[in-house]
PDB file of N, CA and C in Angstrom:
ATOM      1  N   GLN A  14      79.369   6.976  98.966  1.00 74.00           N
ATOM      2  CA  GLN A  14      79.683   6.041  97.911  1.00 74.00           C
ATOM      3  C   GLN A  14      80.842   6.554  97.058  1.00 74.00           C
ATOM      4  N   ASP A  15      80.789   7.819  96.679  1.00 84.00           N
ATOM      5  CA  ASP A  15      81.857   8.379  95.850  1.00 84.00           C
ATOM      6  C   ASP A  15      83.196   8.378  96.582  1.00 84.00           C
ATOM      7  N   PHE A  16      83.137   8.699  97.874  1.00 84.00           N
ATOM      8  CA  PHE A  16      84.381   8.706  98.648  1.00 84.00           C
ATOM      9  C   PHE A  16      84.982   7.310  98.718  1.00 84.00           C
ATOM     10  N   LEU A  17      84.136   6.305  98.988  1.00 81.00           N
ATOM     11  CA  LEU A  17      84.647   4.936  99.067  1.00 81.00           C
ATOM     12  C   LEU A  17      85.232   4.480  97.739  1.00 81.00           C
ATOM     13  N   ALA A  18      84.588   4.859  96.656  1.00 83.00           N
ATOM     14  CA  ALA A  18      85.119   4.512  95.339  1.00 83.00           C
ATOM     15  C   ALA A  18      86.481   5.171  95.127  1.00 83.00           C
ATOM     16  N   SER A  19      86.620   6.415  95.554  1.00 83.00           N
ATOM     17  CA  SER A  19      87.907   7.111  95.443  1.00 83.00           C
ATOM     18  C   SER A  19      88.955   6.463  96.346  1.00 83.00           C
ATOM     19  N   TRP A  20      88.549   6.106  97.554  1.00 83.00           N
ATOM     20  CA  TRP A  20      89.486   5.518  98.512  1.00 83.00           C
ATOM     21  C   TRP A  20      90.052   4.198  97.988  1.00 83.00           C
ATOM     22  N   PHE A  21      89.187   3.328  97.510  1.00 83.00           N
ATOM     23  CA  PHE A  21      89.629   2.012  97.066  1.00 83.00           C
ATOM     24  C   PHE A  21      90.154   2.013  95.630  1.00 83.00           C
ATOM     25  N   GLY A  22      89.774   3.006  94.840  1.00 83.00           N
ATOM     26  CA  GLY A  22      90.152   3.008  93.440  1.00 83.00           C
ATOM     27  C   GLY A  22      91.375   3.839  93.095  1.00 83.00           C
ATOM     28  N   GLN A  23      91.770   4.742  93.984  1.00 86.00           N
ATOM     29  CA  GLN A  23      92.892   5.626  93.693  1.00 86.00           C
ATOM     30  C   GLN A  23      93.871   5.606  94.866  1.00 86.00           C
ATOM     31  N   ASP A  24      95.132   5.790  94.573  1.00 90.00           N
ATOM     32  CA  ASP A  24      96.157   5.759  95.620  1.00 90.00           C
ATOM     33  C   ASP A  24      96.470   7.124  96.227  1.00 90.00           C
ATOM     34  N   GLU A  25      95.966   8.209  95.629  1.00 89.00           N
ATOM     35  CA  GLU A  25      96.338   9.550  96.093  1.00 89.00           C
ATOM     36  C   GLU A  25      95.946   9.782  97.549  1.00 89.00           C
ATOM     37  N   LEU A  26      94.742   9.382  97.940  1.00 87.00           N
ATOM     38  CA  LEU A  26      94.307   9.588  99.320  1.00 87.00           C
ATOM     39  C   LEU A  26      95.183   8.791 100.287  1.00 87.00           C
ATOM     40  N   LEU A  27      95.447   7.554  99.948  1.00 90.00           N
ATOM     41  CA  LEU A  27      96.253   6.693 100.806  1.00 90.00           C
ATOM     42  C   LEU A  27      97.705   7.160 100.862  1.00 90.00           C
ATOM     43  N   ARG A  28      98.226   7.632  99.752  1.00 93.00           N
ATOM     44  CA  ARG A  28      99.626   8.069  99.683  1.00 93.00           C
ATOM     45  C   ARG A  28      99.904   9.207 100.666  1.00 93.00           C
ATOM     46  N   GLY A  29      98.942  10.066 100.886  1.00 92.00           N
ATOM     47  CA  GLY A  29      99.119  11.176 101.815  1.00 92.00           C
ATOM     48  C   GLY A  29      99.444  10.728 103.229  1.00 92.00           C
ATOM     49  N   TYR A  30      98.935   9.566 103.619  1.00 93.00           N
ATOM     50  CA  TYR A  30      99.191   9.061 104.971  1.00 93.00           C
ATOM     51  C   TYR A  30     100.613   8.557 105.148  1.00 93.00           C
ATOM     52  N   ALA A  31     101.283   8.234 104.059  1.00 94.00           N
ATOM     53  CA  ALA A  31     102.661   7.739 104.140  1.00 94.00           C
ATOM     54  C   ALA A  31     103.689   8.868 104.099  1.00 94.00           C
ATOM     55  N   SER A  32     103.239  10.093 103.977  1.00 95.00           N
ATOM     56  CA  SER A  32     104.160  11.217 103.806  1.00 95.00           C
ATOM     57  C   SER A  32     104.863  11.592 105.121  1.00 95.00           C
ATOM     58  N   PRO A  33     106.071  12.125 105.022  1.00 95.00           N
ATOM     59  CA  PRO A  33     106.778  12.589 106.230  1.00 95.00           C
ATOM     60  C   PRO A  33     106.020  13.703 106.953  1.00 95.00           C
ATOM     61  N   SER A  34     105.312  14.535 106.218  1.00 96.00           N
ATOM     62  CA  SER A  34     104.559  15.610 106.880  1.00 96.00           C
ATOM     63  C   SER A  34     103.418  15.046 107.727  1.00 96.00           C
ATOM     64  N   MET A  35     102.831  13.922 107.307  1.00 96.00           N
ATOM     65  CA  MET A  35     101.788  13.289 108.121  1.00 96.00           C
ATOM     66  C   MET A  35     102.392  12.722 109.397  1.00 96.00           C
ATOM     67  N   ARG A  36     103.580  12.138 109.282  1.00 96.00           N
ATOM     68  CA  ARG A  36     104.251  11.618 110.472  1.00 96.00           C
ATOM     69  C   ARG A  36     104.609  12.760 111.424  1.00 96.00           C
ATOM     70  N   ASN A  37     105.053  13.874 110.881  1.00 97.00           N
ATOM     71  CA  ASN A  37     105.393  15.031 111.704  1.00 97.00           C
ATOM     72  C   ASN A  37     104.152  15.557 112.426  1.00 97.00           C
ATOM     73  N   ALA A  38     103.046  15.646 111.712  1.00 96.00           N
ATOM     74  CA  ALA A  38     101.792  16.098 112.336  1.00 96.00           C
ATOM     75  C   ALA A  38     101.374  15.127 113.436  1.00 96.00           C
ATOM     76  N   TYR A  39     101.547  13.850 113.187  1.00 97.00           N
ATOM     77  CA  TYR A  39     101.226  12.825 114.194  1.00 97.00           C
ATOM     78  C   TYR A  39     102.078  13.029 115.451  1.00 97.00           C
ATOM     79  N   ASP A  40     103.372  13.231 115.265  1.00 97.00           N
ATOM     80  CA  ASP A  40     104.276  13.404 116.401  1.00 97.00           C
ATOM     81  C   ASP A  40     103.952  14.648 117.216  1.00 97.00           C
ATOM     82  N   CYS A  41     103.402  15.666 116.568  1.00 97.00           N
ATOM     83  CA  CYS A  41     103.080  16.920 117.260  1.00 97.00           C
ATOM     84  C   CYS A  41     101.690  16.902 117.903  1.00 97.00           C
ATOM     85  N   ALA A  42     100.886  15.916 117.585  1.00 96.00           N
ATOM     86  CA  ALA A  42      99.509  15.858 118.095  1.00 96.00           C
ATOM     87  C   ALA A  42      99.483  15.363 119.540  1.00 96.00           C
ATOM     88  N   PRO A  43      98.443  15.759 120.298  1.00 95.00           N
ATOM     89  CA  PRO A  43      98.284  15.205 121.647  1.00 95.00           C
ATOM     90  C   PRO A  43      98.124  13.681 121.591  1.00 95.00           C
ATOM     91  N   LYS A  44      98.547  13.004 122.644  1.00 92.00           N
ATOM     92  CA  LYS A  44      98.552  11.541 122.650  1.00 92.00           C
ATOM     93  C   LYS A  44      97.180  10.938 122.371  1.00 92.00           C
ATOM     94  N   ARG A  45      96.123  11.535 122.903  1.00 90.00           N
ATOM     95  CA  ARG A  45      94.794  10.952 122.698  1.00 90.00           C
ATOM     96  C   ARG A  45      94.410  10.959 121.223  1.00 90.00           C
ATOM     97  N   TYR A  46      94.864  11.958 120.480  1.00 96.00           N
ATOM     98  CA  TYR A  46      94.575  12.002 119.044  1.00 96.00           C
ATOM     99  C   TYR A  46      95.457  11.030 118.266  1.00 96.00           C
ATOM    100  N   ARG A  47      96.650  10.812 118.766  1.00 95.00           N
ATOM    101  CA  ARG A  47      97.533   9.840 118.119  1.00 95.00           C
ATOM    102  C   ARG A  47      96.916   8.442 118.184  1.00 95.00           C
ATOM    103  N   ALA A  48      96.374   8.104 119.336  1.00 93.00           N
ATOM    104  CA  ALA A  48      95.744   6.788 119.498  1.00 93.00           C
ATOM    105  C   ALA A  48      94.565   6.633 118.541  1.00 93.00           C
ATOM    106  N   HIS A  49      93.760   7.660 118.409  1.00 94.00           N
ATOM    107  CA  HIS A  49      92.636   7.606 117.470  1.00 94.00           C
ATOM    108  C   HIS A  49      93.128   7.425 116.040  1.00 94.00           C
ATOM    109  N   PHE A  50      94.179   8.123 115.708  1.00 95.00           N
ATOM    110  CA  PHE A  50      94.719   8.064 114.352  1.00 95.00           C
ATOM    111  C   PHE A  50      95.233   6.661 114.032  1.00 95.00           C
ATOM    112  N   ILE A  51      96.016   6.085 114.932  1.00 95.00           N
ATOM    113  CA  ILE A  51      96.562   4.744 114.718  1.00 95.00           C
ATOM    114  C   ILE A  51      95.436   3.719 114.639  1.00 95.00           C
ATOM    115  N   CYS A  52      94.458   3.841 115.502  1.00 94.00           N
ATOM    116  CA  CYS A  52      93.316   2.932 115.479  1.00 94.00           C
ATOM    117  C   CYS A  52      92.566   3.042 114.155  1.00 94.00           C
ATOM    118  N   THR A  53      92.383   4.256 113.670  1.00 93.00           N
ATOM    119  CA  THR A  53      91.688   4.462 112.401  1.00 93.00           C
ATOM    120  C   THR A  53      92.464   3.860 111.242  1.00 93.00           C
ATOM    121  N   LEU A  54      93.762   4.063 111.200  1.00 94.00           N
ATOM    122  CA  LEU A  54      94.563   3.475 110.128  1.00 94.00           C
ATOM    123  C   LEU A  54      94.498   1.945 110.168  1.00 94.00           C
ATOM    124  N   ALA A  55      94.561   1.375 111.355  1.00 94.00           N
ATOM    125  CA  ALA A  55      94.481  -0.082 111.476  1.00 94.00           C
ATOM    126  C   ALA A  55      93.129  -0.590 110.989  1.00 94.00           C
ATOM    127  N   ARG A  56      92.074   0.129 111.331  1.00 92.00           N
ATOM    128  CA  ARG A  56      90.731  -0.279 110.884  1.00 92.00           C
ATOM    129  C   ARG A  56      90.587  -0.147 109.374  1.00 92.00           C
ATOM    130  N   LEU A  57      91.165   0.892 108.799  1.00 91.00           N
ATOM    131  CA  LEU A  57      91.111   1.054 107.342  1.00 91.00           C
ATOM    132  C   LEU A  57      91.855  -0.077 106.633  1.00 91.00           C
ATOM    133  N   ALA A  58      93.002  -0.455 107.165  1.00 92.00           N
ATOM    134  CA  ALA A  58      93.754  -1.563 106.569  1.00 92.00           C
ATOM    135  C   ALA A  58      92.959  -2.861 106.673  1.00 92.00           C
ATOM    136  N   ARG A  59      92.335  -3.077 107.812  1.00 91.00           N
ATOM    137  CA  ARG A  59      91.532  -4.295 107.992  1.00 91.00           C
ATOM    138  C   ARG A  59      90.328  -4.301 107.061  1.00 91.00           C
ATOM    139  N   LEU A  60      89.703  -3.144 106.880  1.00 90.00           N
ATOM    140  CA  LEU A  60      88.565  -3.035 105.967  1.00 90.00           C
ATOM    141  C   LEU A  60      88.987  -3.330 104.533  1.00 90.00           C
ATOM    142  N   GLU A  61      90.119  -2.780 104.136  1.00 91.00           N
ATOM    143  CA  GLU A  61      90.604  -3.028 102.785  1.00 91.00           C
ATOM    144  C   GLU A  61      90.935  -4.509 102.588  1.00 91.00           C
ATOM    145  N   ALA A  62      91.545  -5.126 103.586  1.00 92.00           N
ATOM    146  CA  ALA A  62      91.866  -6.555 103.492  1.00 92.00           C
ATOM    147  C   ALA A  62      90.590  -7.390 103.410  1.00 92.00           C
ATOM    148  N   LYS A  63      89.601  -7.010 104.177  1.00 92.00           N
ATOM    149  CA  LYS A  63      88.335  -7.751 104.170  1.00 92.00           C
ATOM    150  C   LYS A  63      87.664  -7.680 102.799  1.00 92.00           C
ATOM    151  N   ASN A  64      87.766  -6.545 102.153  1.00 87.00           N
ATOM    152  CA  ASN A  64      87.135  -6.360 100.842  1.00 87.00           C
ATOM    153  C   ASN A  64      87.970  -6.898  99.695  1.00 87.00           C
ATOM    154  N   SER A  65      89.198  -7.350  99.975  1.00 89.00           N
ATOM    155  CA  SER A  65      90.109  -7.773  98.907  1.00 89.00           C
ATOM    156  C   SER A  65      90.755  -9.125  99.192  1.00 89.00           C
ATOM    157  N   ASP A  66      90.008 -10.050  99.756  1.00 92.00           N
ATOM    158  CA  ASP A  66      90.536 -11.392 100.044  1.00 92.00           C
ATOM    159  C   ASP A  66      91.826 -11.352 100.862  1.00 92.00           C
ATOM    160  N   ASN A  67      91.824 -10.572 101.924  1.00 92.00           N
ATOM    161  CA  ASN A  67      92.960 -10.428 102.844  1.00 92.00           C
ATOM    162  C   ASN A  67      94.214  -9.847 102.199  1.00 92.00           C
ATOM    163  N   CYS A  68      94.037  -9.066 101.148  1.00 92.00           N
ATOM    164  CA  CYS A  68      95.151  -8.371 100.512  1.00 92.00           C
ATOM    165  C   CYS A  68      94.939  -6.861 100.635  1.00 92.00           C
ATOM    166  N   VAL A  69      96.024  -6.142 100.800  1.00 93.00           N
ATOM    167  CA  VAL A  69      95.968  -4.688 100.798  1.00 93.00           C
ATOM    168  C   VAL A  69      96.907  -4.172  99.721  1.00 93.00           C
ATOM    169  N   ARG A  70      96.729  -2.919  99.351  1.00 94.00           N
ATOM    170  CA  ARG A  70      97.605  -2.328  98.339  1.00 94.00           C
ATOM    171  C   ARG A  70      99.041  -2.224  98.851  1.00 94.00           C
ATOM    172  N   GLN A  71      99.978  -2.271  97.929  1.00 94.00           N
ATOM    173  CA  GLN A  71     101.399  -2.193  98.259  1.00 94.00           C
ATOM    174  C   GLN A  71     101.723  -0.919  99.039  1.00 94.00           C
ATOM    175  N   LEU A  72     100.983   0.120  98.809  1.00 94.00           N
ATOM    176  CA  LEU A  72     101.206   1.407  99.478  1.00 94.00           C
ATOM    177  C   LEU A  72     101.073   1.314 100.997  1.00 94.00           C
ATOM    178  N   TRP A  73     100.314   0.329 101.478  1.00 95.00           N
ATOM    179  CA  TRP A  73     100.191   0.159 102.926  1.00 95.00           C
ATOM    180  C   TRP A  73     101.544  -0.152 103.568  1.00 95.00           C
ATOM    181  N   ALA A  74     102.452  -0.760 102.841  1.00 95.00           N
ATOM    182  CA  ALA A  74     103.780  -1.050 103.397  1.00 95.00           C
ATOM    183  C   ALA A  74     104.490   0.249 103.785  1.00 95.00           C
ATOM    184  N   GLU A  75     104.313   1.286 102.977  1.00 96.00           N
ATOM    185  CA  GLU A  75     104.916   2.589 103.305  1.00 96.00           C
ATOM    186  C   GLU A  75     104.269   3.199 104.544  1.00 96.00           C
ATOM    187  N   ILE A  76     102.979   3.013 104.691  1.00 96.00           N
ATOM    188  CA  ILE A  76     102.275   3.554 105.858  1.00 96.00           C
ATOM    189  C   ILE A  76     102.717   2.815 107.115  1.00 96.00           C
ATOM    190  N   TRP A  77     102.815   1.489 107.030  1.00 94.00           N
ATOM    191  CA  TRP A  77     103.286   0.726 108.192  1.00 94.00           C
ATOM    192  C   TRP A  77     104.721   1.081 108.546  1.00 94.00           C
ATOM    193  N   ALA A  78     105.538   1.408 107.546  1.00 96.00           N
ATOM    194  CA  ALA A  78     106.915   1.830 107.825  1.00 96.00           C
ATOM    195  C   ALA A  78     106.931   3.205 108.494  1.00 96.00           C
ATOM    196  N   ALA A  79     106.046   4.085 108.059  1.00 96.00           N
ATOM    197  CA  ALA A  79     105.985   5.433 108.644  1.00 96.00           C
ATOM    198  C   ALA A  79     105.377   5.418 110.043  1.00 96.00           C
ATOM    199  N   PHE A  80     104.472   4.466 110.277  1.00 96.00           N
ATOM    200  CA  PHE A  80     103.767   4.377 111.561  1.00 96.00           C
ATOM    201  C   PHE A  80     103.875   2.950 112.105  1.00 96.00           C
ATOM    202  N   PRO A  81     105.022   2.574 112.658  1.00 95.00           N
ATOM    203  CA  PRO A  81     105.166   1.205 113.180  1.00 95.00           C
ATOM    204  C   PRO A  81     104.211   0.916 114.336  1.00 95.00           C
ATOM    205  N   GLU A  82     103.637   1.956 114.899  1.00 94.00           N
ATOM    206  CA  GLU A  82     102.668   1.771 115.986  1.00 94.00           C
ATOM    207  C   GLU A  82     101.442   0.983 115.513  1.00 94.00           C
ATOM    208  N   ILE A  83     101.160   1.031 114.232  1.00 94.00           N
ATOM    209  CA  ILE A  83      99.998   0.302 113.705  1.00 94.00           C
ATOM    210  C   ILE A  83     100.170  -1.194 113.948  1.00 94.00           C
ATOM    211  N   GLY A  84     101.360  -1.708 113.699  1.00 91.00           N
ATOM    212  CA  GLY A  84     101.615  -3.128 113.922  1.00 91.00           C
ATOM    213  C   GLY A  84     101.451  -3.521 115.376  1.00 91.00           C
ATOM    214  N   VAL A  85     101.921  -2.684 116.265  1.00 92.00           N
ATOM    215  CA  VAL A  85     101.781  -2.952 117.697  1.00 92.00           C
ATOM    216  C   VAL A  85     100.305  -2.963 118.075  1.00 92.00           C
ATOM    217  N   TRP A  86      99.561  -2.003 117.547  1.00 90.00           N
ATOM    218  CA  TRP A  86      98.126  -1.928 117.827  1.00 90.00           C
ATOM    219  C   TRP A  86      97.414  -3.176 117.300  1.00 90.00           C
ATOM    220  N   GLN A  87      97.758  -3.612 116.087  1.00 89.00           N
ATOM    221  CA  GLN A  87      97.125  -4.790 115.504  1.00 89.00           C
ATOM    222  C   GLN A  87      97.441  -6.043 116.323  1.00 89.00           C
ATOM    223  N   GLU A  88      98.669  -6.151 116.810  1.00 91.00           N
ATOM    224  CA  GLU A  88      99.034  -7.292 117.653  1.00 91.00           C
ATOM    225  C   GLU A  88      98.238  -7.286 118.956  1.00 91.00           C
ATOM    226  N   LEU A  89      98.099  -6.126 119.571  1.00 90.00           N
ATOM    227  CA  LEU A  89      97.314  -6.005 120.794  1.00 90.00           C
ATOM    228  C   LEU A  89      95.860  -6.410 120.550  1.00 90.00           C
ATOM    229  N   CYS A  90      95.288  -5.925 119.466  1.00 89.00           N
ATOM    230  CA  CYS A  90      93.894  -6.275 119.136  1.00 89.00           C
ATOM    231  C   CYS A  90      93.741  -7.773 118.928  1.00 89.00           C
ATOM    232  N   GLU A  91      94.715  -8.396 118.279  1.00 90.00           N
ATOM    233  CA  GLU A  91      94.660  -9.838 118.039  1.00 90.00           C
ATOM    234  C   GLU A  91      94.708 -10.613 119.354  1.00 90.00           C
ATOM    235  N   VAL A  92      95.567 -10.187 120.267  1.00 93.00           N
ATOM    236  CA  VAL A  92      95.649 -10.847 121.584  1.00 93.00           C
ATOM    237  C   VAL A  92      94.323 -10.696 122.313  1.00 93.00           C
ATOM    238  N   LEU A  93      93.738  -9.524 122.271  1.00 92.00           N
ATOM    239  CA  LEU A  93      92.448  -9.303 122.942  1.00 92.00           C
ATOM    240  C   LEU A  93      91.343 -10.135 122.311  1.00 92.00           C
ATOM    241  N   ARG A  94      91.349 -10.267 120.982  1.00 90.00           N
ATOM    242  CA  ARG A  94      90.337 -11.096 120.318  1.00 90.00           C
ATOM    243  C   ARG A  94      90.431 -12.555 120.764  1.00 90.00           C
ATOM    244  N   LYS A  95      91.652 -13.046 120.922  1.00 93.00           N
ATOM    245  CA  LYS A  95      91.844 -14.430 121.334  1.00 93.00           C
ATOM    246  C   LYS A  95      91.423 -14.660 122.779  1.00 93.00           C
ATOM    247  N   LYS A  96      91.614 -13.649 123.606  1.00 90.00           N
ATOM    248  CA  LYS A  96      91.284 -13.781 125.027  1.00 90.00           C
ATOM    249  C   LYS A  96      89.801 -13.597 125.309  1.00 90.00           C
ATOM    250  N   CYS A  97      89.122 -12.854 124.476  1.00 84.00           N
ATOM    251  CA  CYS A  97      87.715 -12.534 124.763  1.00 84.00           C
ATOM    252  C   CYS A  97      86.747 -13.462 124.076  1.00 84.00           C
TER     253      CYS A  97
END
């Protein structure tokens, strides 16, 4: 409960994901971990949108800019949802 309150109430945790050092760590990680990371970020954005009338914090724009793979993943998930 405390973690969720911190996650949704403060930007510090989210801001760390938009940092260049996070992108560098992502680029150096094995591919299987990169996929997990992108999937997790996409799920977090979807969770935040669900809890906020389909709105996310402005800081997500920086994360999507740092990790354009998130958009590709979200598009793929949307296509799969429509097909299944």
